[in-house]
Amino acid sequence: MSSEMGEHTLQTAPGGAPLSPSPPPSSSYDYVFGFGSIMNTSTHAVWKTTSSPSTESSSSSSSSLPGVIATISKEFGYRRQWSFRSSTGFTALGVGRSNSSSSNNSSEGSDINGVIFQVPTNDMPDFDRREVGYTKIRVPLEYVTIMDNHHHSEHASSSYHEQANFAFTPNDNIWLYVPLPNYIHYADETHPLLQSYVDTVLQGCLEWGGPTMAEQFILTTGGWSEYFLNDTPSSRRPWLFRKEYNTIDELLKKYEELTYYAERRHPEEFASAFNQRMRGSWNLPRRNPNFTGRDGQLDQLRLRLVNQDDRGKQQQRVVVRVDVAGMGGVGKSQLVTEYCYRNFPAQYGLVIWLNSESADSLVADYRSLLSDMAMDVDVGGVSDNADMNKSTDEIVGEVKTRLFRSRVPWLLVFDNLEDHDLLNDFVPRGAGVRGHVVVTTRHIETEAVDSHGTLILGCFDISESLELLRRSAGLHNVDGEKNTLAATELCKMMGNLPLALGMAAAYMRRCDVQCVEYLDRYIASEKTGQSLYGKVENYSLSVASSMSLSLGEIEKESPTTCQVLRLLSFLGPDQITKWLLRNLLSSKKKMDAHLSELNKTGSGMNLSSNSSAMICGIVLAGAALILPACAKDGRRVGLCVGLVAASMLIFSSSATDSAATEQQAHHEDIKRSASISNAISAFEYEESDVAWDLLKSFSLLSVKEGKGSVHRLLQQAMRTCQSEEESQRNLIICIDALRSLWTFKPEEVESWKEALQILDHVKCVVAHALEFELDAIYILKAAQLSMEAGVFSAMALNAFVEAQYSLHLALSLLEKAKLGRNSSSQRLKAEVLHELGRVYRYQGSYNESERSLLESLEISQQVSRKDLAVRKYVADTLHELGVLEVKKHNLDSAAQFLQRSLELRQSLTDTESDSVNASCAATLHQLAAVYVARKPPSLEKAKALLQDALKMCRQIGQRAATLKQLARVTIRQGYLEKAEIYLEQALELYLELYGDNKLHINIASVKFQQGALALQREQFDEAWLHFSECLRIRRHVYAYARQVGVIGTEVSATRKSSVDTNPIHLEISVVLHELGVVGFAQGRFSQAFQMLLEERAILENLHETTSHSNRVYQARLTCLTWLRKCAKELGDESEAEKYTKERTAMKKEAGLKTKEKHLVSESVMLQHKVIDCRLLARQFALEKSDSNIVGKEKLLNILAELKEEISLAPPESMARAATRFRDTMMIWIDEPISKRRVPILKACDSLRDTLRAHGIQVVDSMIQNKR
């Protein structure tokens, strides 16, 4: 059975009558009766393009189909015979009518033994494509006999293939493939029987049923012929390549009168006509057993070749060409090799693989080709009598002529072609039957893409990368959750480059290292510069050396393009645009101008690099693309870069300006202004276009929809091969270029989209800034960029983890600058800490948020003493501290912070009135939140504050937030229609603000409020929709909190499943709870129960890890109450009782803890109050006059507070001593100084002794806790 492309005709029953439509299948499987090569399971992987679902009875091999030995009886009316004329030049197996007349075939029918294979119905189209030139007919079950392998001889040379256990029904489709009439021909001189094909079939028989089944095959097959070619490699030494050749040859010889075994000939003995027509595969690389993915690209390659064939049918003997282009290491040659094996000999009778680096290598291959495959031609150099002067033109001409006259379809592969003009000399102008040319190259012929089709090959996607690691590294090294996560991270680090992943897998397999350990080693080796790959062989052509070839050509054509590539190595790998290139070139031009000026005055040194040395460096760096960076010289060459940086900072003020003016100028230089941009000249436009096209043509820049990408490992190699000072210089150019492009302003939504385009570039550049000794001013510029990138990530993208990383990076840069108490540095540090505090709050990390904000406040207050403009940052931080206290439900503290912020903001009378009004509106908004949260709430006050805030604010985001808060207030007041309007307005504003980013935390908040409103109105369906959308968004936003491995094996499967689905965040649990309530109200108790179980799982995790335990405790109690309700409604009384007991136990445990904590807490509070009161009492006793009325009032107030603390504290010695002290004070407080001093001081001394007895050190006027 062959696999040619062809039509499929109407099915016919025995006797030639058309079959009625086949009954519908009883399952999702069809069955195919294999009577030829398909019995050999090793052939299955060649044609299978999709993995068939496995069954219990399937073979252990995932690449073969499950099957069972069977026989079609002769009553069906068919006989197996050698009668299928393959277009690839040999005669294959078919079946024909038993009454067909031919000199080569008996008219008598016979049983046909074979194997029935189970094929998923969805895969039948693939099977049809394999069986090109055949049509399938349905075999009724009554003509089929199922055998088992125990029925056969026990003397097989190898163990039998495991048989499936199929339960056939009359409705099952059992198909038999029959040759189409125009394909039925018997063997002749030009289409002989091939020993390689006979081996494949008989090996299949031996695999399933041993020698008995093979013997039956020979006896029941007609059409054996004297045209029998032993085409196997080294045919005179069969033990080298032929599997089970002894058994096969013995059987063929046993029945040699039938098989014509005695007529079998070696190639040199066969008819000269056969040898003149070259057939087979030549120089084809070994097939990669771990070839992974690329099914789509293989289909594209086949379709491009076939479609061009179809377009050229009217032109005789057309040669079709397709280029496979891509950067080194993406697997171009591997892809084409796999294509060859999948399509030879099914589609091609001849496949030739040529090494195409140069004309000389092509000529050498053509000479060897003729020597190996054309016995009638003397090519020179192959024998003593050869014509040693055989010309190159004669060799090339002979091959082209034979290809032109070939009667079999052929495929030429030009591997690693550098010069496309060579194709004109080495490809024939036509083909006798069908001629295809496939070229692998790094160079894209842009002008020829449309004429012959170019398949651009990129890196793997993440699923293909992981599959390659599983296959190549060994499943045991990649299996398991931790290894899978490590493998995913490794794939990202290597940019999904197949060659790099292959080397990593080879290391893991050879050293028997699991992926988790390998990733640790790889990261460590990057830091130390020591290679992991010294022992891994068989990767002679590294990506580095491959790149050097392209870079050499680029350097000849455009040195500027090489410089652009060096600059790009410090940026992100994606989102590269021509506008970015132009700004890089503009910044480079400015840098070059300064260097030139310095060189003229003799103050500088030449920083330009030697391009050829750089190229050689890439080769010598070897695995720099895929291996850790080589160790760098520890010496830092920063003098020249420092001079350049200094020369670029020219201030208009003179050296005699005041320190304050100088500090302000310094800060303004750091702060990026939207009006600053590089002036792009015509030169930059032209050079950027040249660089763009050149990098694209060499596959170093892949472009899609105007956005380019370079590979991460190429960037790593380019960075590794730059000197220290060249890296510093290029990094400075990148910082300046990005500052000119970065126009983000939080209040200007229009700037967000532009900022998103270069965000990754900013993050990459500032990360590299930590690696080099730059001038302090550039470190500060990088820190400013990093801070603003963090603000953007948090505000526009809700990417809080990324924002946190950027802000910590900014702090590290500021520390690296070592500017001490420098005003600009301190001011920037305060801003960074402020933003970091906000990000911590967004993530629910309140303690970390408070620490950052308090440090920011301290720095801002210090700087504001010298710079009044910094008061704005003081007000901002006070505001943020107030917001944090609201979140912590410390309402009094929150009100104090917010009121201080509002007063400070209202005192600012600068020109930024819109900004000040927006800030005041934000603070009014938060003050309103305090009034709402109080018990009882002051809703009218809150509403008035929010309406004042709306009047003051014009910013979209702030107005939306205020409208949302107004809706909360009006819902609680019962004005539901008005609340609905407010929420709709807020949602419209947020959608306008965030545009395409609809998965934003603020939109989720509005959806939650809309759900709450609908629930209050008992509009349960609408409430469910709103809460579900809120949950979807929050799951996306808080995905960073989805923990792995936090749940032990002892917990329930439901809890573990919830952790896998839901991030561990309080905001997620709140929405799940509301969904549970809505589901309960709708009567969907099972669904409500599931939502509440997921809520409980999150709360259990938060209970173990969170700092806001009281809120979680109350939520857990409420959740258990609703779970008990759901269990009762579901009729599960035992489950309901379980939740009741859990709730009671929780309350009891919490009561004990609260009592213990209360006692300890009240004792501590009393101690603090006693200390404060004693201090004021001593000061009061030591006053020199009675005129200090304020001091007396303070003392009376604190004595009143002391009385309250005594009533709350446990009755112990401290409480008793405090009571005595207070009574003494109340007796003597109104007396004059002369009378009160002594008794008050004695009371203070007595109280001091009690404090010391409790471990508190008291020294005269200073009291210090020594605990």
XYZ file of C-alpha atoms in Angstrom, residues 24 35 103 126 191 211 222 285 350 394 502 517 546 559 583 590 651 687 723 736 755 844 882 928 942 1026 1092 1108 1225:
29
model
C -23.263 5.130 10.869
C -2.260 -6.118 4.262
C -0.671 -13.559 -17.005
C -4.863 11.598 7.118
C 9.208 -0.494 -11.842
C 7.302 -16.842 10.527
C 0.326 -13.008 -6.374
C 21.018 13.577 7.399
C 14.630 10.696 -5.369
C 30.357 18.349 -17.312
C 18.609 20.734 22.656
C 18.802 21.396 39.516
C 26.255 30.900 12.808
C 28.761 49.370 9.838
C 16.080 57.763 18.412
C 25.083 63.308 20.078
C 24.002 74.188 32.913
C 20.207 54.828 8.267
C 34.271 45.816 25.950
C 19.134 59.015 26.661
C 4.561 54.234 27.270
C -2.511 43.620 50.733
C -4.491 57.751 55.506
C -15.714 60.270 52.895
C -19.677 61.413 53.292
C -21.799 41.151 37.499
C -18.481 28.802 49.299
C -5.387 41.153 59.060
C -2.435 63.068 92.612
